[in-house]
JSON list of C-alpha atoms in Angstrom, two decimals:
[
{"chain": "A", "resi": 1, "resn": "UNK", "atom": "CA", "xyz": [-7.93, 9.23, 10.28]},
{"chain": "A", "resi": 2, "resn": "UNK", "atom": "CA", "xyz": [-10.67, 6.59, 9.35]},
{"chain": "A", "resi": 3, "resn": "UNK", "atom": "CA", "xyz": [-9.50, 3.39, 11.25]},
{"chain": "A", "resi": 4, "resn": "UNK", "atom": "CA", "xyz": [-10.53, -0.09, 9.37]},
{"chain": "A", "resi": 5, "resn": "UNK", "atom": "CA", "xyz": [-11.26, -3.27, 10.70]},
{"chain": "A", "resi": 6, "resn": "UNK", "atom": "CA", "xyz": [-11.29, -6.61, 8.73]},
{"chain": "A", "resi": 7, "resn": "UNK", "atom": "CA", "xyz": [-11.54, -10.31, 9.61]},
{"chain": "A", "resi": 8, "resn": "UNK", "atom": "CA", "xyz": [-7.57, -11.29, 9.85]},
{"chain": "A", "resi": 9, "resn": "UNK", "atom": "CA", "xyz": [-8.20, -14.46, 7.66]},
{"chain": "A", "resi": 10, "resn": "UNK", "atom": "CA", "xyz": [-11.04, -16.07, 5.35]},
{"chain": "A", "resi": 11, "resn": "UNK", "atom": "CA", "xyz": [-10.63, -19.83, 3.73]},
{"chain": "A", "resi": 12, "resn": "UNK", "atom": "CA", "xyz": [-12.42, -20.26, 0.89]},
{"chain": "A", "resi": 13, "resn": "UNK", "atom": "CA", "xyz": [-12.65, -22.91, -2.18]},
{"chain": "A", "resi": 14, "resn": "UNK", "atom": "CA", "xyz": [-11.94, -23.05, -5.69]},
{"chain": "A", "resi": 15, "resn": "UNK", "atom": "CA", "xyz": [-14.72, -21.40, -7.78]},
{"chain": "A", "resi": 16, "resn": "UNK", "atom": "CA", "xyz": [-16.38, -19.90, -5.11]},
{"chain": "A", "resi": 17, "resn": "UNK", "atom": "CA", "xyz": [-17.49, -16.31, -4.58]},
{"chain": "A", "resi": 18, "resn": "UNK", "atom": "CA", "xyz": [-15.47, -14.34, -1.74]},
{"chain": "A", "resi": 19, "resn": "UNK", "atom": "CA", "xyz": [-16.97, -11.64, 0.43]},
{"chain": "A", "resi": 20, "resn": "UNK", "atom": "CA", "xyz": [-14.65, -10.06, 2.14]},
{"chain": "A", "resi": 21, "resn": "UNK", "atom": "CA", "xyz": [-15.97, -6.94, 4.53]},
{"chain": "A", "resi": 22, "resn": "UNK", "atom": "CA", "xyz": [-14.46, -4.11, 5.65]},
{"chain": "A", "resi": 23, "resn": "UNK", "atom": "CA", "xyz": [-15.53, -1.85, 8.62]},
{"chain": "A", "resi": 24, "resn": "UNK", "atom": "CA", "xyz": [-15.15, 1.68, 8.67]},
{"chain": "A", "resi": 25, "resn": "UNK", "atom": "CA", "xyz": [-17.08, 3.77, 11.05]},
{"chain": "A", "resi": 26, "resn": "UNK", "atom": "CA", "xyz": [-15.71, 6.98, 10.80]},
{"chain": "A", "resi": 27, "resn": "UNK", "atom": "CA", "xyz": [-15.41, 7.63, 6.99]},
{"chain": "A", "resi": 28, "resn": "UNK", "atom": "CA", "xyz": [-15.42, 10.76, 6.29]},
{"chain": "A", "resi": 29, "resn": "UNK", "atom": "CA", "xyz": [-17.70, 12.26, 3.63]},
{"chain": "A", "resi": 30, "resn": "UNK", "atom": "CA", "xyz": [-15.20, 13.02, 0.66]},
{"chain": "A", "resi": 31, "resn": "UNK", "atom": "CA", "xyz": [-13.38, 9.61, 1.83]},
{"chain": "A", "resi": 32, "resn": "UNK", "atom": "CA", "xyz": [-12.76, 6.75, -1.26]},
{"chain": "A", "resi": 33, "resn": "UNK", "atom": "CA", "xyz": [-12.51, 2.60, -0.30]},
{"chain": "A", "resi": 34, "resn": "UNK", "atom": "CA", "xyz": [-9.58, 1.28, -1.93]},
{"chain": "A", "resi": 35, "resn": "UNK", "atom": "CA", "xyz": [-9.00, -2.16, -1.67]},
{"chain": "A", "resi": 36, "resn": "UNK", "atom": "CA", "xyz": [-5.38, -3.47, -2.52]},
{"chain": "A", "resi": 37, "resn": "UNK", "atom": "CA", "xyz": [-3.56, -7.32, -3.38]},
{"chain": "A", "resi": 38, "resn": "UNK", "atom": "CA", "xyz": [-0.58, -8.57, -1.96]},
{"chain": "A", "resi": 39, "resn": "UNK", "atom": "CA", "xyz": [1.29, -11.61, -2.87]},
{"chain": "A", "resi": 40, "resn": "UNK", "atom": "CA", "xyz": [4.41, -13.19, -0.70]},
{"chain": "A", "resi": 41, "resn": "UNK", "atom": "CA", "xyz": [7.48, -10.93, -1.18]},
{"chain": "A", "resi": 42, "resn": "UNK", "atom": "CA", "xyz": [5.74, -8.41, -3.99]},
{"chain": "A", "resi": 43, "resn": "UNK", "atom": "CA", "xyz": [4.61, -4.65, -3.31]},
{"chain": "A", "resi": 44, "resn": "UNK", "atom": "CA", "xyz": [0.50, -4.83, -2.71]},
{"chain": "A", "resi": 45, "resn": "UNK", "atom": "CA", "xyz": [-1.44, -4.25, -6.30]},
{"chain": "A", "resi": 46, "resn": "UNK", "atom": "CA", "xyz": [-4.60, -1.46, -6.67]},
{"chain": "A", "resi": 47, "resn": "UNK", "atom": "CA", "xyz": [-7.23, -3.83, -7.16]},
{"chain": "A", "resi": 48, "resn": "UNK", "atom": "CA", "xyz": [-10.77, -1.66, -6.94]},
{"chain": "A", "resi": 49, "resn": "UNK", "atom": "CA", "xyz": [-11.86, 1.86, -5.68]},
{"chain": "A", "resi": 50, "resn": "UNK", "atom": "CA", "xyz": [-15.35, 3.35, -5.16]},
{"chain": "A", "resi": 51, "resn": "UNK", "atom": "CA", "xyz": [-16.86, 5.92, -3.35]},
{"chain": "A", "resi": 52, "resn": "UNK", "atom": "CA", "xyz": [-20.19, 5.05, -2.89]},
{"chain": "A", "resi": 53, "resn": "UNK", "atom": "CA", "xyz": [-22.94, 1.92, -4.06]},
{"chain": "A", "resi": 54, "resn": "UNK", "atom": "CA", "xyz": [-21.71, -0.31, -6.31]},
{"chain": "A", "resi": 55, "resn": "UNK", "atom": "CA", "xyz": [-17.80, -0.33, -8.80]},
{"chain": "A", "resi": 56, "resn": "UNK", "atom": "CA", "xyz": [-17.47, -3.22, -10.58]},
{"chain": "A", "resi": 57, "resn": "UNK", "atom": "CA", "xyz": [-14.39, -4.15, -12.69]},
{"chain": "A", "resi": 58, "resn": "UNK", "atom": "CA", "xyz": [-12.63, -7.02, -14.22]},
{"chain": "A", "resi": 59, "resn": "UNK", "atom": "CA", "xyz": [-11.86, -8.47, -11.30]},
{"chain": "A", "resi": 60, "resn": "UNK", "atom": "CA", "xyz": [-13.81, -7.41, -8.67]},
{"chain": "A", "resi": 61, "resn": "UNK", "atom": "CA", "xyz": [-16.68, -5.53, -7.70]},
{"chain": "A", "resi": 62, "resn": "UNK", "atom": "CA", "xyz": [-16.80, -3.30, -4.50]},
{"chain": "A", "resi": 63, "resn": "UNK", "atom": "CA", "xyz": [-20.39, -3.10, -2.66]},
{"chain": "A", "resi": 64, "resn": "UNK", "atom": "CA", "xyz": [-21.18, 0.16, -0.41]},
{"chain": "A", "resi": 65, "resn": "UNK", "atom": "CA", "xyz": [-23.92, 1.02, 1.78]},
{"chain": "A", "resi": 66, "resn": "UNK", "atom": "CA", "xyz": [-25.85, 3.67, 2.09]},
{"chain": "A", "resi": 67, "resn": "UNK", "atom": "CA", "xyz": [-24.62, 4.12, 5.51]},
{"chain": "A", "resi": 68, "resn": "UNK", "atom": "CA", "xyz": [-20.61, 3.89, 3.97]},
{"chain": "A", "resi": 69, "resn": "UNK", "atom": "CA", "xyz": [-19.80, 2.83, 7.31]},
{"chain": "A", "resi": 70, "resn": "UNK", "atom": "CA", "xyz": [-18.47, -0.58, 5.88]},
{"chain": "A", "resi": 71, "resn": "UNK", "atom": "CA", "xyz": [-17.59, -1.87, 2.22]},
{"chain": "A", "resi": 72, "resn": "UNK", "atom": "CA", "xyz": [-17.26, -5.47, 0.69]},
{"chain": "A", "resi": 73, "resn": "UNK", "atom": "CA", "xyz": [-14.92, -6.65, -1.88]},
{"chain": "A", "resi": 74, "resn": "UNK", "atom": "CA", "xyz": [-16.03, -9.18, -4.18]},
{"chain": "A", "resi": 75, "resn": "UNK", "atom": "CA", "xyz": [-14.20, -11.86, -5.74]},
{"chain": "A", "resi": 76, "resn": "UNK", "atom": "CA", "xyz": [-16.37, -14.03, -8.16]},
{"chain": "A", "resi": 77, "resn": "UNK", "atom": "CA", "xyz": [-15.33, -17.75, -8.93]},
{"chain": "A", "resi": 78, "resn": "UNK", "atom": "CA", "xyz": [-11.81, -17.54, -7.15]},
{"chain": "A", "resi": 79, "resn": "UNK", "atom": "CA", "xyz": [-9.09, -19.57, -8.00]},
{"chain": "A", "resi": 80, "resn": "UNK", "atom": "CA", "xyz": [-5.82, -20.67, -6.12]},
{"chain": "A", "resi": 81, "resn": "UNK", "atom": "CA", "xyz": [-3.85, -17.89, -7.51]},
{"chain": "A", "resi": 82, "resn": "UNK", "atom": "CA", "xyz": [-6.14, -15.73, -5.40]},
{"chain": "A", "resi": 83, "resn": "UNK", "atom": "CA", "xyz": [-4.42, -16.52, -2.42]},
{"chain": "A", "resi": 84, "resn": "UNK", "atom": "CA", "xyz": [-2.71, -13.43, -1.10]},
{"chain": "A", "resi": 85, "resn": "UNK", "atom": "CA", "xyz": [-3.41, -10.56, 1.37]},
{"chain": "A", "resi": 86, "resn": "UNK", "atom": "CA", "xyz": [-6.34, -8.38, 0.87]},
{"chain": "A", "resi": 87, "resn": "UNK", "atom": "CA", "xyz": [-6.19, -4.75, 2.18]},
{"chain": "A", "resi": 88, "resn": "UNK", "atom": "CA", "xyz": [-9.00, -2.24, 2.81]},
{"chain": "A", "resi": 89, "resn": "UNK", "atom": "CA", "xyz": [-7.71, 1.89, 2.90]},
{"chain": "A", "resi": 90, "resn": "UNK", "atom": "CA", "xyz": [-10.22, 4.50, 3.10]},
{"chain": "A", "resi": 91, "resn": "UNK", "atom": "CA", "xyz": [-9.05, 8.13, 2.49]},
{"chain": "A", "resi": 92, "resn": "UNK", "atom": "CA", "xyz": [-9.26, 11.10, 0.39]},
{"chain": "A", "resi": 93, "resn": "UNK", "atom": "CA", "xyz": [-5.91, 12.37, -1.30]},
{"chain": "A", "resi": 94, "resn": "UNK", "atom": "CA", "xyz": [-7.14, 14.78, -3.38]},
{"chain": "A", "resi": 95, "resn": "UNK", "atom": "CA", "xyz": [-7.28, 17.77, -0.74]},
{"chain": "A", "resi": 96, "resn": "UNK", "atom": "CA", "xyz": [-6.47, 18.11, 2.66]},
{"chain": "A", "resi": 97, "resn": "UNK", "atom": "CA", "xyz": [-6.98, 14.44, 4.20]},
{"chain": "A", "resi": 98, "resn": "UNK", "atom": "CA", "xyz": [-4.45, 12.35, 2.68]},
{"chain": "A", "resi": 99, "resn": "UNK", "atom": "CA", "xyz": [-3.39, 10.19, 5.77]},
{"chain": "A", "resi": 100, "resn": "UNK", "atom": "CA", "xyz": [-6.09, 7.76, 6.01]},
{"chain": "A", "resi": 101, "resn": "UNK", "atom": "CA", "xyz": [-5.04, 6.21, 2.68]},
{"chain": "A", "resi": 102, "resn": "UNK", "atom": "CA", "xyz": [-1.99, 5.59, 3.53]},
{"chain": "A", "resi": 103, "resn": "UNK", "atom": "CA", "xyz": [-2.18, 2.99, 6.14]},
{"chain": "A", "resi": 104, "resn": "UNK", "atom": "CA", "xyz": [-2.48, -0.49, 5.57]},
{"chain": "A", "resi": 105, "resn": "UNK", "atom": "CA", "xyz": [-3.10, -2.46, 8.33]},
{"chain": "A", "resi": 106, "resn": "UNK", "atom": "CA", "xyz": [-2.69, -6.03, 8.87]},
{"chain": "A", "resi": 107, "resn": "UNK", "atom": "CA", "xyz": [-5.02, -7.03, 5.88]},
{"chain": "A", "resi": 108, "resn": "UNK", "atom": "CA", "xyz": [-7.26, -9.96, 5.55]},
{"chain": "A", "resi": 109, "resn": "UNK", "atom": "CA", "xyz": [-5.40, -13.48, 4.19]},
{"chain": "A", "resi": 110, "resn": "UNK", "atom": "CA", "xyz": [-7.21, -14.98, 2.17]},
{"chain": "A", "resi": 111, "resn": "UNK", "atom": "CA", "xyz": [-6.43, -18.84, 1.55]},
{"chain": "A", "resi": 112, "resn": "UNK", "atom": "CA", "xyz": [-7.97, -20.69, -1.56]},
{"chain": "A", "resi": 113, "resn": "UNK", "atom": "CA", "xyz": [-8.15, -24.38, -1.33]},
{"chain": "A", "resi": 114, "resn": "UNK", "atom": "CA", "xyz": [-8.30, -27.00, -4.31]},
{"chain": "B", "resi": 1, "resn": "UNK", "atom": "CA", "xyz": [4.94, -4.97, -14.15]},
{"chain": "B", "resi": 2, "resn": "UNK", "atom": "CA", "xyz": [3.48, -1.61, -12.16]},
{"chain": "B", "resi": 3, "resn": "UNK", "atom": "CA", "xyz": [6.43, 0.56, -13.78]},
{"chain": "B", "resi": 4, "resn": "UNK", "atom": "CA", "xyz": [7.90, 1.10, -10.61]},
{"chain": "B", "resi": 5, "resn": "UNK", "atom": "CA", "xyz": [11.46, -0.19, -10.08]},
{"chain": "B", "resi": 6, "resn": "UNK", "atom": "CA", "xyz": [13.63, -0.40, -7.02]},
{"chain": "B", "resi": 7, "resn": "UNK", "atom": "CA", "xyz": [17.08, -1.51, -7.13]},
{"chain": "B", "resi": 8, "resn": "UNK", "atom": "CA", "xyz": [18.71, -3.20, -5.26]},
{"chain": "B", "resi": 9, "resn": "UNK", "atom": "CA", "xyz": [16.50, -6.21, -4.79]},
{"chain": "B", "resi": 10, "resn": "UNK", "atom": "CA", "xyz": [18.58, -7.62, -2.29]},
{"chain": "B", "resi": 11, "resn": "UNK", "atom": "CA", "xyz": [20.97, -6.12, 0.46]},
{"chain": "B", "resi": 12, "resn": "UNK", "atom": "CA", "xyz": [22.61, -8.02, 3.00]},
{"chain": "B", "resi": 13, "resn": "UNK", "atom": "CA", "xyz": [24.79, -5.74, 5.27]},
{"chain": "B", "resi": 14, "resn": "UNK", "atom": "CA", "xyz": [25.90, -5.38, 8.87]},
{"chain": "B", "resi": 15, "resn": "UNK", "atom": "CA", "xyz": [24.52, -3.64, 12.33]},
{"chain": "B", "resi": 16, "resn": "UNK", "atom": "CA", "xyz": [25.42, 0.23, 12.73]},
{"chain": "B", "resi": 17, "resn": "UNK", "atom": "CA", "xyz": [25.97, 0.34, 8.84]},
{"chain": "B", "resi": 18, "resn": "UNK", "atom": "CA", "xyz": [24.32, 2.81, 6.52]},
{"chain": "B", "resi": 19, "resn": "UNK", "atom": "CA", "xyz": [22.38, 2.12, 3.41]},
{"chain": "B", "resi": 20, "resn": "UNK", "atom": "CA", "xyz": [20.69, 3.57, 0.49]},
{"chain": "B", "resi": 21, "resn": "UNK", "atom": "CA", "xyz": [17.96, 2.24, -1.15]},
{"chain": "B", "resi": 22, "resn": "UNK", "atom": "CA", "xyz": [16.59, 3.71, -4.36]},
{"chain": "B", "resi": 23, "resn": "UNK", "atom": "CA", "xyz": [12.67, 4.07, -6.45]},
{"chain": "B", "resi": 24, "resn": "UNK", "atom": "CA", "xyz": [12.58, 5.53, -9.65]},
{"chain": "B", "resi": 25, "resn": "UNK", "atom": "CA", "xyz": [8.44, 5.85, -9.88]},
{"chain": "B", "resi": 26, "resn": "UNK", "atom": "CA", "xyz": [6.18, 5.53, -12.44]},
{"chain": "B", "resi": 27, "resn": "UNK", "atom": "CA", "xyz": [6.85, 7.82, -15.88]},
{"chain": "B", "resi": 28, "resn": "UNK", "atom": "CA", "xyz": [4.39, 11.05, -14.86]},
{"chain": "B", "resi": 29, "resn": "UNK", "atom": "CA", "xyz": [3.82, 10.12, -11.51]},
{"chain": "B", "resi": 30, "resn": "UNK", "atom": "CA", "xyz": [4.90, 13.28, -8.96]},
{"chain": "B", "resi": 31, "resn": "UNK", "atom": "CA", "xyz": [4.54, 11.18, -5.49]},
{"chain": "B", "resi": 32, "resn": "UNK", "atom": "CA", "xyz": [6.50, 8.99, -4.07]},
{"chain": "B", "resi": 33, "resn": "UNK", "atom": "CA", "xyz": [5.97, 6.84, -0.66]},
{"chain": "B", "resi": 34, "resn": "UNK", "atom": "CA", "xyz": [8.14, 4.12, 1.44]},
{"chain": "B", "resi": 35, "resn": "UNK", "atom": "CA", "xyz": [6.67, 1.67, 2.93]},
{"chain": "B", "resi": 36, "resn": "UNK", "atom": "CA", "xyz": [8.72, -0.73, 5.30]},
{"chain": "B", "resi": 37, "resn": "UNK", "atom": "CA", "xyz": [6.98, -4.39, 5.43]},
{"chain": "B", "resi": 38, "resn": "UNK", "atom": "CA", "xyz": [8.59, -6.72, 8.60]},
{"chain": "B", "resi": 39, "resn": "UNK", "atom": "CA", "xyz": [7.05, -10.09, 9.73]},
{"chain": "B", "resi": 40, "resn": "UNK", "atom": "CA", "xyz": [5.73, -8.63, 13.17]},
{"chain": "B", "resi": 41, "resn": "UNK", "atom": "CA", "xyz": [4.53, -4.85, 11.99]},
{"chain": "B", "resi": 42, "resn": "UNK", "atom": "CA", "xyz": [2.79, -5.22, 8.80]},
{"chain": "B", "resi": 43, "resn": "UNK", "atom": "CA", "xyz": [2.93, -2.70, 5.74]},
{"chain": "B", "resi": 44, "resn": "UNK", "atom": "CA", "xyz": [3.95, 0.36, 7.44]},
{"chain": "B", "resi": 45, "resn": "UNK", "atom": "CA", "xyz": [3.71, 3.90, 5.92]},
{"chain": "B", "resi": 46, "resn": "UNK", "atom": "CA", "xyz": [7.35, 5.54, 6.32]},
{"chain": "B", "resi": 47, "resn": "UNK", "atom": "CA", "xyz": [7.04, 8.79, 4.30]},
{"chain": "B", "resi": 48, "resn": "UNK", "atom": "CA", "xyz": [5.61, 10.31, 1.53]},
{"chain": "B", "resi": 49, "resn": "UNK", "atom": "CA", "xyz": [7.72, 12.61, -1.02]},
{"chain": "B", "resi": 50, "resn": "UNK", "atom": "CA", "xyz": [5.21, 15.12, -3.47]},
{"chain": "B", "resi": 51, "resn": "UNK", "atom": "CA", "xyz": [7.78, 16.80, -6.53]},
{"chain": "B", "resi": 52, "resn": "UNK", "atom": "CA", "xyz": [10.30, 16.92, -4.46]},
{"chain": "B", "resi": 53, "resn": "UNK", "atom": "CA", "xyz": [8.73, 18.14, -1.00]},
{"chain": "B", "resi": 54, "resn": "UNK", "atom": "CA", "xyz": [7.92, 15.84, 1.86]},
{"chain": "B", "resi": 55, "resn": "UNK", "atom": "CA", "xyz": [4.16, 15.40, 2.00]},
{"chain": "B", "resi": 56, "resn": "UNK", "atom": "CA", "xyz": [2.83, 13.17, 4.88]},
{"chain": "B", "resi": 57, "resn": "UNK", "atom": "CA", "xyz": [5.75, 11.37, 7.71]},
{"chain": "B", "resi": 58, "resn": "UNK", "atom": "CA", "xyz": [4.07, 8.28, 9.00]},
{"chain": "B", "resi": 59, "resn": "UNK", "atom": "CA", "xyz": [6.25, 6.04, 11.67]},
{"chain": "B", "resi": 60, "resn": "UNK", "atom": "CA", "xyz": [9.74, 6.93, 10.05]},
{"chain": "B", "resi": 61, "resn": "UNK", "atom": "CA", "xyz": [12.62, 6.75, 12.52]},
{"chain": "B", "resi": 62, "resn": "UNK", "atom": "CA", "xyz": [14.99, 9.53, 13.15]},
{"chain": "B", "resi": 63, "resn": "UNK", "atom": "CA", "xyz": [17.81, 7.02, 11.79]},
{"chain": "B", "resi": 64, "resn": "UNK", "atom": "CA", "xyz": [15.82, 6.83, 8.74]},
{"chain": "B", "resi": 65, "resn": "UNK", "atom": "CA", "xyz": [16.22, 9.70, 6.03]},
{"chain": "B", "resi": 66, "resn": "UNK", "atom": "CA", "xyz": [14.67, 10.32, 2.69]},
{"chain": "B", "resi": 67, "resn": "UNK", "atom": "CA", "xyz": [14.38, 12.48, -0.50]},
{"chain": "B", "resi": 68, "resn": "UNK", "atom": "CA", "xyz": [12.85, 13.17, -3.57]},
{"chain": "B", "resi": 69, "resn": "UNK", "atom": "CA", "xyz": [15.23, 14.75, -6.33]},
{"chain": "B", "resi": 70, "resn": "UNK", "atom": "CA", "xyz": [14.50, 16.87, -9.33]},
{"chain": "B", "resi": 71, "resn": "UNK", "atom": "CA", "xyz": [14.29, 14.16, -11.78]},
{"chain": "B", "resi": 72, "resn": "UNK", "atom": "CA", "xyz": [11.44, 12.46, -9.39]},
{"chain": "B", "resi": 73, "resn": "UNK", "atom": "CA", "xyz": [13.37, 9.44, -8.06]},
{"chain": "B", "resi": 74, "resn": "UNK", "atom": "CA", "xyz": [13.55, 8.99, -4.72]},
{"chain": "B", "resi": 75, "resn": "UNK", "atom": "CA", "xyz": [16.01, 7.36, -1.94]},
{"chain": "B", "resi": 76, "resn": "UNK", "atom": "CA", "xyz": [15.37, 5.90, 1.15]},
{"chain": "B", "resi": 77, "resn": "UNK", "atom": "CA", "xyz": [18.53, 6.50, 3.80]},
{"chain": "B", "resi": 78, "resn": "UNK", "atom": "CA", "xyz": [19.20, 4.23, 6.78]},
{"chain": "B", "resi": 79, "resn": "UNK", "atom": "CA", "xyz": [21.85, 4.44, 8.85]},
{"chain": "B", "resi": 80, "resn": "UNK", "atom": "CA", "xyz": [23.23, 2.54, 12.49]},
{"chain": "B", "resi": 81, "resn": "UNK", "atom": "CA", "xyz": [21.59, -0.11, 11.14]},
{"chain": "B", "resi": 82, "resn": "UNK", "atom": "CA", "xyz": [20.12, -2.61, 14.00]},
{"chain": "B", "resi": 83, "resn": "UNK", "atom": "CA", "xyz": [18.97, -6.57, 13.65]},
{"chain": "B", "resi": 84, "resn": "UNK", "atom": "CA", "xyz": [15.27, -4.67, 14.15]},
{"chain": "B", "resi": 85, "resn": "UNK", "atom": "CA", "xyz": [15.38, -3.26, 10.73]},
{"chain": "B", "resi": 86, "resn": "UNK", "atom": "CA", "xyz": [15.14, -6.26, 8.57]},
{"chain": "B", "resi": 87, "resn": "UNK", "atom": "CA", "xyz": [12.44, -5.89, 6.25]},
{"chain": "B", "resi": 88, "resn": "UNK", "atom": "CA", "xyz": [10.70, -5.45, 2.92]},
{"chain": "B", "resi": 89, "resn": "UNK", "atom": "CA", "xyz": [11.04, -1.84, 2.20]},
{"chain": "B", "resi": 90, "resn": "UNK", "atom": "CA", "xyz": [8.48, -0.85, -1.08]},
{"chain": "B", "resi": 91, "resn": "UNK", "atom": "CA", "xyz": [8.22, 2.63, -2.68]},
{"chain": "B", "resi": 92, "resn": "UNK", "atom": "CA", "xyz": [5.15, 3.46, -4.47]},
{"chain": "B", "resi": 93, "resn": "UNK", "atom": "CA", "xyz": [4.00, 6.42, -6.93]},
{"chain": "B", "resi": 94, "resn": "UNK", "atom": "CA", "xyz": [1.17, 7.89, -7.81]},
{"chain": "B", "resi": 95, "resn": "UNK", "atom": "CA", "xyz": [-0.23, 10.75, -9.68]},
{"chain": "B", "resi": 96, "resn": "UNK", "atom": "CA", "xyz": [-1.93, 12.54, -6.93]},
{"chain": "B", "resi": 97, "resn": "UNK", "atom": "CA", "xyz": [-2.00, 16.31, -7.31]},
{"chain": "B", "resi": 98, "resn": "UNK", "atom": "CA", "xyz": [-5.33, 18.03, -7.66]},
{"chain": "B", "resi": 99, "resn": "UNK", "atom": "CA", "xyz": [-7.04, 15.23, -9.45]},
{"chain": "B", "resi": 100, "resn": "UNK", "atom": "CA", "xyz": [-10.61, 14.97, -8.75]},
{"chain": "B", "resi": 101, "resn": "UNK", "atom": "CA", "xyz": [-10.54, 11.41, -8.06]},
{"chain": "B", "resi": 102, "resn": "UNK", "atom": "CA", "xyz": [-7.94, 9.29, -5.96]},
{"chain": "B", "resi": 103, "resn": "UNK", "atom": "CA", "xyz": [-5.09, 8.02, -7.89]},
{"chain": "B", "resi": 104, "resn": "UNK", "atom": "CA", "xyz": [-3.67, 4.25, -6.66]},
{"chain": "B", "resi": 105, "resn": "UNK", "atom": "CA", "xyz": [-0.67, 3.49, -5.25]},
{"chain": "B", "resi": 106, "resn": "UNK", "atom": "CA", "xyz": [1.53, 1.53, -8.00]},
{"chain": "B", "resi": 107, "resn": "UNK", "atom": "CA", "xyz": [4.39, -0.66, -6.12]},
{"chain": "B", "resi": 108, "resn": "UNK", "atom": "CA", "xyz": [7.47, -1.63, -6.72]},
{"chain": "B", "resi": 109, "resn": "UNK", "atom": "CA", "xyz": [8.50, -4.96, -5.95]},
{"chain": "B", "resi": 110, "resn": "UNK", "atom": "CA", "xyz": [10.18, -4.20, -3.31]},
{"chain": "B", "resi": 111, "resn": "UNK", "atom": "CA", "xyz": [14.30, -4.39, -1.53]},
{"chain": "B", "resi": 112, "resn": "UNK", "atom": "CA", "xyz": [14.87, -6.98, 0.84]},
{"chain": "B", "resi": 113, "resn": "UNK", "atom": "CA", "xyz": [17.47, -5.96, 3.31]},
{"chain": "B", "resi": 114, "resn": "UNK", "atom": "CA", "xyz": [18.83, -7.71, 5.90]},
{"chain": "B", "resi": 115, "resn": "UNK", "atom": "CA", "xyz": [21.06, -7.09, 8.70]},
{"chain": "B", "resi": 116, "resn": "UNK", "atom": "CA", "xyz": [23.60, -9.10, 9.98]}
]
């Protein structure tokens, strides 16, 4: 079961890029980094996936080493509406291992100021 | 909207009662999970349901039942209810299945339940 660890809170500022980090020293070799949004009282939202280097999408872009022992989530130019709880899952659910993906942890709050 | 609906949104009821929550998932989606979300434990992984056969148990209680029917939808048992079990209880869905990539978790929005 790869364990994660990420910071429990990050402030950050309108318009700003957000790194958040994720460590994961035990990935396995078939394991994906999913990353995951939460907002007060809603169900957490898929935000980004990858499985190695670099996944970019509308909203985000996922950075992976060579090493896959940790990931980073990218949030360009965030806004206040950005403000929620930012979860890190590593896992593979297509055979065998699907356990690792399922657990969420605590998550990383991330506050957005004006 | 993730096309995942839970009903009731709201359920106020009292200790050593039994409830039922329900998920109907997303349209072609074959897995179903629970998730129970409290102030003090986080998101925690409850159980996971795959066409109808349980898949993966994470930290369900033995108070806690579930099951996945023919039609896909899934409900979430608890029974002797206790103060302790006041939460945010989400089902997800997701494809899963022999894909060769990892489907996402979709979420519903969740039933609050609270016991009195």
């Amino acid at each position: 079961l790869a364990k994660t660890t990420q910071p429990i809170s990050m402030d950050s500022y309108e318009g700003q890029e957000v790194n958040i980090t994720c460590s994961h020293n035990n990935i396995a070799t078939n394991d994906y980094i999913t990353w995951y949004q939460q907002f007060p009282s809603q169900g957490p939202r898929f935000i980004i996936q990858g499985c190695k280097t670099k996944v970019t999408n509308e909203v985000a872009s996922l950075f992976i080493p060579a090493d896959r022992k940790s990931s980073t989530l990218s949030l360009p130019r965030v806004s206040l509406s950005d403000t929620a709880v930012y979860y890190c899952l590593v896992g593979d659910q297509r055979r065998g291992s699907t356990l690792g993906r399922l657990y969420f942890g605590r998550g990383t709050q991330l506050t957005v100021w004006p | 909207d993730s096309g995942v609906t839970q009903t009731p949104k709201h359920l106020i009821t009292a200790t050593g009662q039994r409830v039922t929550l329900r998920c109907s998932p997303r349209s072609g989606d074959l897995s179903v999970y629970w998730y129970q979300q409290s102030l003090d434990q986080g998101l925690q992984f409850l159980i996971q349901y795959y066409n109808g056969e349980e898949r993966a148990k994470g930290n369900i209680l033995e108070r806690f039942s579930a099951q996945q029917f023919p039609d896909l939808h899934s409900e979430l048992n608890l029974s002797s209810l206790e103060l302790g079990d006041s939460a945010l209880y989400f089902c997800a869905s997701s494809v899963d299945g022999t894909h060769k990539y990892n489907s996402p978790l979709h979420f519903g929005n969740g039933t609050r339940l609270t016991v009195t």
